[in-house]
XYZ file of N, CA and C in Angstrom:
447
model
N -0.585 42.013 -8.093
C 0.559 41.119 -8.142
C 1.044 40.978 -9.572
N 2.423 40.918 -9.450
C 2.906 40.676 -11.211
C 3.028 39.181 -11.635
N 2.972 39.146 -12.678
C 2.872 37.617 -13.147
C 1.706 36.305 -12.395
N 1.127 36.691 -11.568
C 0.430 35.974 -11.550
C -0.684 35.342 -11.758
N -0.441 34.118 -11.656
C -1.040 32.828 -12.363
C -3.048 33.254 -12.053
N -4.266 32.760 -12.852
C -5.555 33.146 -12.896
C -5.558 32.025 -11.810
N -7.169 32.100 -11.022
C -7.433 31.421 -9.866
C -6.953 29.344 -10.520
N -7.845 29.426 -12.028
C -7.872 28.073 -12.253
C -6.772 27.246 -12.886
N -5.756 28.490 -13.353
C -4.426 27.816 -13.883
C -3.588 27.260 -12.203
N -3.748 28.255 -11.306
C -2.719 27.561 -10.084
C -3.244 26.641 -9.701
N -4.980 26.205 -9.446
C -5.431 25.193 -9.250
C -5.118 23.912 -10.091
N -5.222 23.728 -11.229
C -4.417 22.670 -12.102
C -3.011 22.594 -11.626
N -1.914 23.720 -11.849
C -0.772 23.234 -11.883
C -0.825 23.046 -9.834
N -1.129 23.313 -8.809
C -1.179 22.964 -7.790
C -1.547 21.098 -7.650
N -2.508 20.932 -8.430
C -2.947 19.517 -8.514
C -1.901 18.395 -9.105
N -1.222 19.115 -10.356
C -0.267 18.611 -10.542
C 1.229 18.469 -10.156
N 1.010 19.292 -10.022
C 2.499 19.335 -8.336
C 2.477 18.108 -7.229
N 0.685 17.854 -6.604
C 0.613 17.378 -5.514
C 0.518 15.339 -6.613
N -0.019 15.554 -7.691
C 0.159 14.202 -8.044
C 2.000 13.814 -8.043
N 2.280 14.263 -8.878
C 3.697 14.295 -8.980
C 4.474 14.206 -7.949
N 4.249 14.650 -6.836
C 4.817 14.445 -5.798
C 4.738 13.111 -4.913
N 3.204 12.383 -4.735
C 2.837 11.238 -4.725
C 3.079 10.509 -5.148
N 3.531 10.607 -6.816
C 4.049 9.000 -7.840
C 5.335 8.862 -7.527
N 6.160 10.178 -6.786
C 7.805 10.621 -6.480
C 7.882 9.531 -4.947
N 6.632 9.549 -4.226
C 6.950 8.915 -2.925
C 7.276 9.977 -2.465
N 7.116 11.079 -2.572
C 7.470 12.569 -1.223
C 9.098 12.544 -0.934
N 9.469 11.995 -2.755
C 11.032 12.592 -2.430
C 11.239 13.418 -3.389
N 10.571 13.700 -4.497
C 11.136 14.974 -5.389
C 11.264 16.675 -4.863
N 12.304 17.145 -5.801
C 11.867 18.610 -5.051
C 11.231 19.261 -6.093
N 11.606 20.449 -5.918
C 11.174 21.836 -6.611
C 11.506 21.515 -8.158
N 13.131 20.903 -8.025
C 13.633 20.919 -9.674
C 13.009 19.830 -10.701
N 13.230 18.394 -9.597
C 12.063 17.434 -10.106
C 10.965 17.500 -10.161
N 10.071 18.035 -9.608
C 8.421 18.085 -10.052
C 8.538 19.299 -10.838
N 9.013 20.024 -10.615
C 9.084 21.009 -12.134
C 9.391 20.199 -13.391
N 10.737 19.405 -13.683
C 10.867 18.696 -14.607
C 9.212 17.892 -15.237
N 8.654 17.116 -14.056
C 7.772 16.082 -14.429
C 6.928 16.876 -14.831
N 6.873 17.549 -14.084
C 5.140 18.106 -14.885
C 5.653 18.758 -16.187
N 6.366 19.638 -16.631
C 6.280 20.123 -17.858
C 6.884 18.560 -19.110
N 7.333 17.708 -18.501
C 7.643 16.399 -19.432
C 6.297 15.462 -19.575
N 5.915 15.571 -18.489
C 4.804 14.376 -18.763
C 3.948 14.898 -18.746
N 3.551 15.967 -18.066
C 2.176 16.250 -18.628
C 2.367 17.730 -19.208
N 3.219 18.050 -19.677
C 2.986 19.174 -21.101
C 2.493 20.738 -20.418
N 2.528 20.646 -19.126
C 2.638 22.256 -18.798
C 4.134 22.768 -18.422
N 4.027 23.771 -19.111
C 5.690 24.359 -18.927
C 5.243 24.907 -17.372
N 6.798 24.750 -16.696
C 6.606 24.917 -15.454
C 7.994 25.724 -14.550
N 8.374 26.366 -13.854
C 10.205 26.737 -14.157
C 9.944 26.129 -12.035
N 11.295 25.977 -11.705
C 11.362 25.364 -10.483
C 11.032 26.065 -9.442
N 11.248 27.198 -9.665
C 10.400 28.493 -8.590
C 9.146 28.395 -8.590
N 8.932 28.508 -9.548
C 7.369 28.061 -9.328
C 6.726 27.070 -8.564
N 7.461 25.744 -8.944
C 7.176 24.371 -8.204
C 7.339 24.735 -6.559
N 8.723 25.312 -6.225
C 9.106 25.342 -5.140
C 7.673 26.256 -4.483
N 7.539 27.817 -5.046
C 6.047 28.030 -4.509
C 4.762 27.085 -3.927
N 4.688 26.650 -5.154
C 3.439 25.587 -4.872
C 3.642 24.591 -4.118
N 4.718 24.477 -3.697
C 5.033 23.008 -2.576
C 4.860 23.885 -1.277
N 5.337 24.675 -1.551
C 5.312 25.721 0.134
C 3.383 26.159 0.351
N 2.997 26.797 -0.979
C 1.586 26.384 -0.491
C 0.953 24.970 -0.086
N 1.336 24.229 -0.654
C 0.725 22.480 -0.302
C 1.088 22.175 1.083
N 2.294 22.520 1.332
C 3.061 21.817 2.345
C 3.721 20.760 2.429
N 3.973 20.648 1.021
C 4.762 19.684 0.721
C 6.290 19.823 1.080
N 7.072 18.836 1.337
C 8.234 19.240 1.196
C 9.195 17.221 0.539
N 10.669 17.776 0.326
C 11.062 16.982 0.361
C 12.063 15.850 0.819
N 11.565 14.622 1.320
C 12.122 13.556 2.077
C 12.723 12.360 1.533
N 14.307 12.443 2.018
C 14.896 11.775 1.282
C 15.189 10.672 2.334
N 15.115 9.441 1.952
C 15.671 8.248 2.907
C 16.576 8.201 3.202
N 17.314 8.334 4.410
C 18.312 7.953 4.943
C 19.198 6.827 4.585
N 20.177 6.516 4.480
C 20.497 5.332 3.951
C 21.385 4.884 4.667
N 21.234 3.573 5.582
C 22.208 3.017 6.326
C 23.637 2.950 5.994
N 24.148 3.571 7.478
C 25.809 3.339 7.271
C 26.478 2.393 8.158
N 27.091 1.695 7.611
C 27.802 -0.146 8.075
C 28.931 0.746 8.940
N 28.571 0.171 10.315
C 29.804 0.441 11.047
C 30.982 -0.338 10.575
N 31.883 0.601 11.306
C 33.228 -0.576 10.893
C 33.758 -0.890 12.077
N 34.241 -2.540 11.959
C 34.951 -2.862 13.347
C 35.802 -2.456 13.402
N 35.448 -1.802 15.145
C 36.420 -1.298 16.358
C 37.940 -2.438 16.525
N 37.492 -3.355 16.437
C 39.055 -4.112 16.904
C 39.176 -5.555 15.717
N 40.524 -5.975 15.542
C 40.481 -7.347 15.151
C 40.723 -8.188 15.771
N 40.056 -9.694 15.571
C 40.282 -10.430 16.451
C 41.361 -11.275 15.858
N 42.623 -11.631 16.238
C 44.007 -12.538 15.862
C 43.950 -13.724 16.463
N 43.317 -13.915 17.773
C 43.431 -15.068 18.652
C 42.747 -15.958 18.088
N 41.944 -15.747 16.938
C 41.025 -17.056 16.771
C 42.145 -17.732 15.261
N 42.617 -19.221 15.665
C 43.127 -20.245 15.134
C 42.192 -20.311 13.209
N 43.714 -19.952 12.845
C 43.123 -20.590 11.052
C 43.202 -21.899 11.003
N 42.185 -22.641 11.303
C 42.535 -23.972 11.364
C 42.449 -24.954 9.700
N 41.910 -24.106 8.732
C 41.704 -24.579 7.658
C 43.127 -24.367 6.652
N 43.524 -22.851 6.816
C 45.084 -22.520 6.345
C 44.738 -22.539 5.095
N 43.483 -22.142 4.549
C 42.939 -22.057 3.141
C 43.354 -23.481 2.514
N 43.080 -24.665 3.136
C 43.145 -26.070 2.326
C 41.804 -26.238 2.234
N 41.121 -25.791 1.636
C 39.949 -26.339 0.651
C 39.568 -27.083 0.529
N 40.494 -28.617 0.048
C 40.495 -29.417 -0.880
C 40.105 -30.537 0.388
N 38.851 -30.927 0.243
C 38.331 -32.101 1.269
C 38.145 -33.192 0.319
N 38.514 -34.529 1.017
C 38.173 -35.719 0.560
C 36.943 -36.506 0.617
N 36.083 -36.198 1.691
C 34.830 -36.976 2.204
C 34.118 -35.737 2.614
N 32.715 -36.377 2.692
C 31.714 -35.175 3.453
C 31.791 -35.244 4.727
N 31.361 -34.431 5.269
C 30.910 -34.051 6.669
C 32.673 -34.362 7.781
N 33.635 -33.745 6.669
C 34.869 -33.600 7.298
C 35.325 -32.378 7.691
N 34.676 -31.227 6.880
C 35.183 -29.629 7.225
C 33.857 -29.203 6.819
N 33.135 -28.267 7.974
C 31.991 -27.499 7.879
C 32.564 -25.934 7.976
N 32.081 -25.079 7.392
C 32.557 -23.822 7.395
C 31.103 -22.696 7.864
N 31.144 -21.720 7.938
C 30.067 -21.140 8.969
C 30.112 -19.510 8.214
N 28.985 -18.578 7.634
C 28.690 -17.678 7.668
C 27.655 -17.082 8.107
N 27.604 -15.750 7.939
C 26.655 -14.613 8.393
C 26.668 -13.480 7.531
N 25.499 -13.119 6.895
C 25.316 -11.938 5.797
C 23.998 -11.193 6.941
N 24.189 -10.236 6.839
C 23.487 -8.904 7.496
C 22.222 -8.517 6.286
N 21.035 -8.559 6.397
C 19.794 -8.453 4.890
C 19.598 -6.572 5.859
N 19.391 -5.737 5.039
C 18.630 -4.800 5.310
C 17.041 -5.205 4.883
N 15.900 -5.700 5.788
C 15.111 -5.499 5.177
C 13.782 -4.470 4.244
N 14.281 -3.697 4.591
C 13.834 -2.267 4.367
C 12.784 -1.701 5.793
N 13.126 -2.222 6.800
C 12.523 -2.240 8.177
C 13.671 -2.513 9.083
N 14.246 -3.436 9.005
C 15.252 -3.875 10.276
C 16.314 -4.753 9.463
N 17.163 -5.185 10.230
C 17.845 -5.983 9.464
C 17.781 -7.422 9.869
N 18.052 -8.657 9.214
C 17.836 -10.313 9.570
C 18.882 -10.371 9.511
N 19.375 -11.299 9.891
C 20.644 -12.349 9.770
C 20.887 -13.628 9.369
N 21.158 -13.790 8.079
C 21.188 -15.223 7.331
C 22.576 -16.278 7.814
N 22.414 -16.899 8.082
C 23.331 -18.084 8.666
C 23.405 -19.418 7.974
N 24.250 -19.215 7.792
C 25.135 -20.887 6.834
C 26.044 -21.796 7.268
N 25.672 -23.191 7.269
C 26.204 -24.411 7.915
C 26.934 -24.857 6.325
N 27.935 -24.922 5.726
C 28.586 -25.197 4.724
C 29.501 -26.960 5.128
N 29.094 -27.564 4.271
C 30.236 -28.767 3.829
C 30.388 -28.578 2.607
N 32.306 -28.332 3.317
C 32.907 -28.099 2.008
C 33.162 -28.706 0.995
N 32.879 -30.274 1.335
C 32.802 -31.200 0.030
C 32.040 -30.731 -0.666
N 30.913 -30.894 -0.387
C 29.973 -30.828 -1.694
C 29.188 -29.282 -1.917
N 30.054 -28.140 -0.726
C 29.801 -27.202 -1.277
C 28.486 -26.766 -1.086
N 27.364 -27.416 -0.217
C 26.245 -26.875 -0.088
C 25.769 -27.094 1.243
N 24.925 -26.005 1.195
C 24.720 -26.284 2.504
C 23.918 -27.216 3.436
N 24.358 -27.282 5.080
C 23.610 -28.230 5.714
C 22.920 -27.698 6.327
N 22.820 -26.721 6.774
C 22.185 -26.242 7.647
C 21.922 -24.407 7.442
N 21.110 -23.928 7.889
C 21.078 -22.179 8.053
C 19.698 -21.963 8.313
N 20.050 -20.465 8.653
C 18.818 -20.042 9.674
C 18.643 -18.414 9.380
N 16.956 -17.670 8.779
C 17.178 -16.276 8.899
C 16.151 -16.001 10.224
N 17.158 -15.146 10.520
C 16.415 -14.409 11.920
C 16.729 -13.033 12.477
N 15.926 -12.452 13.245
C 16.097 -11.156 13.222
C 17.107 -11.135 14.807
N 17.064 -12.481 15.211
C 18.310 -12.056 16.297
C 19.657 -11.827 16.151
N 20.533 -11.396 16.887
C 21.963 -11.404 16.623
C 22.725 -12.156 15.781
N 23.620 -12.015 14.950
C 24.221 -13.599 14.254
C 24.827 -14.226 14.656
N 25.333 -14.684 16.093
C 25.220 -15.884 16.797
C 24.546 -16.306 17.219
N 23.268 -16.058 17.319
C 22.020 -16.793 17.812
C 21.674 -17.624 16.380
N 21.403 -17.015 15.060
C 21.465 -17.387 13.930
C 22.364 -18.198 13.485
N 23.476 -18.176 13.694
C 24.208 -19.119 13.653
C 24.289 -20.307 14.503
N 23.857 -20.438 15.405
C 23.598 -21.382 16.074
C 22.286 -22.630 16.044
N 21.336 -21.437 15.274
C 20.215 -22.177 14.616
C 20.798 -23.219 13.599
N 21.242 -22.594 13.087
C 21.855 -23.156 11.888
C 22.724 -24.469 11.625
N 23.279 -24.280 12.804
C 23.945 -25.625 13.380
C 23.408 -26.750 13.684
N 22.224 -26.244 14.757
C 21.187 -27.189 15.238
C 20.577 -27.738 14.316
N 20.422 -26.961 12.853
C 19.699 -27.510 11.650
C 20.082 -28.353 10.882
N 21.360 -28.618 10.926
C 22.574 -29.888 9.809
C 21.840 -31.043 10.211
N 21.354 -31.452 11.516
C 20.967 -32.484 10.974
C 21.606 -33.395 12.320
N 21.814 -34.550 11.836
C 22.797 -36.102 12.544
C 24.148 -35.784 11.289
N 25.424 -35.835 12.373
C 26.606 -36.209 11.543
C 26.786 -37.235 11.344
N 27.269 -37.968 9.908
C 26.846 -39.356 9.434
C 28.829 -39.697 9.499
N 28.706 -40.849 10.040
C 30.832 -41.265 10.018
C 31.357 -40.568 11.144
């Protein structure tokens, strides 16, 4: 065979391939663990090579998928602006306002739910849960409390 490596040099740089690949989380490839190993640990290395030695290991590389946010199918018009962007409240517990933020948790996603008075701007109520965000939102409601006036 031409150019090739003695039994104990492929054994090192094989070892170092398979660390490197481990500190990567089994997402680098050929070009990155080539990079690392000849940067951090000081063996020159070219990416063919790497790519070899991953195909002997059986390594390969896995990249995370990364969630894509559907977009809504329809808008809804029928539901009443009843606020008309007036903001400006005089007393508490006169205008409550209501959200829902979607968490990826790096497993599933939760649903954070917010009971807002807009007087004072903080909240009364909210709820995280991994059910739908009207179920979450509804927690959330149940959570404000007694309306006082």
């Amino acid at each position: 065979m031409k150019n090739a490596l003695p039994d104990w040099e492929r054994v090192i740089k094989r070892s170092l391939i398979k660390d490197a690949w481990n500190l990567s989380g089994g997402s680098a490839g050929a070009r990155t663990l080539a990079t690392i190993v000849t940067t951090q640990y000081g063996v020159k290395m070219s990416r063919y090579l790497a790519g070899k030695l991953m195909k002997e290991l059986g390594l390969t590389s896995c990249q995370q998928v990364k969630h894509r946010y559907k977009r809504g199918s329809k808008e809804y018009v029928d539901i009443p602006n009843l606020l008309d962007h007036e903001f400006a409240v005089t007393a508490p517990n006169q205008v409550w306002c209501g959200d829902v933020t979607y968490i990826w948790t790096g497993k599933r996603w939760a649903y954070l739910a917010v009971v807002l008075d807009l007087f004072a701007r903080k909240p009364v109520g909210w709820a995280l849960s991994t059910y739908p965000a009207l179920k979450a939102l509804q927690i959330a409601w149940e959570m404000r409390g007694s309306q006082k006036g």
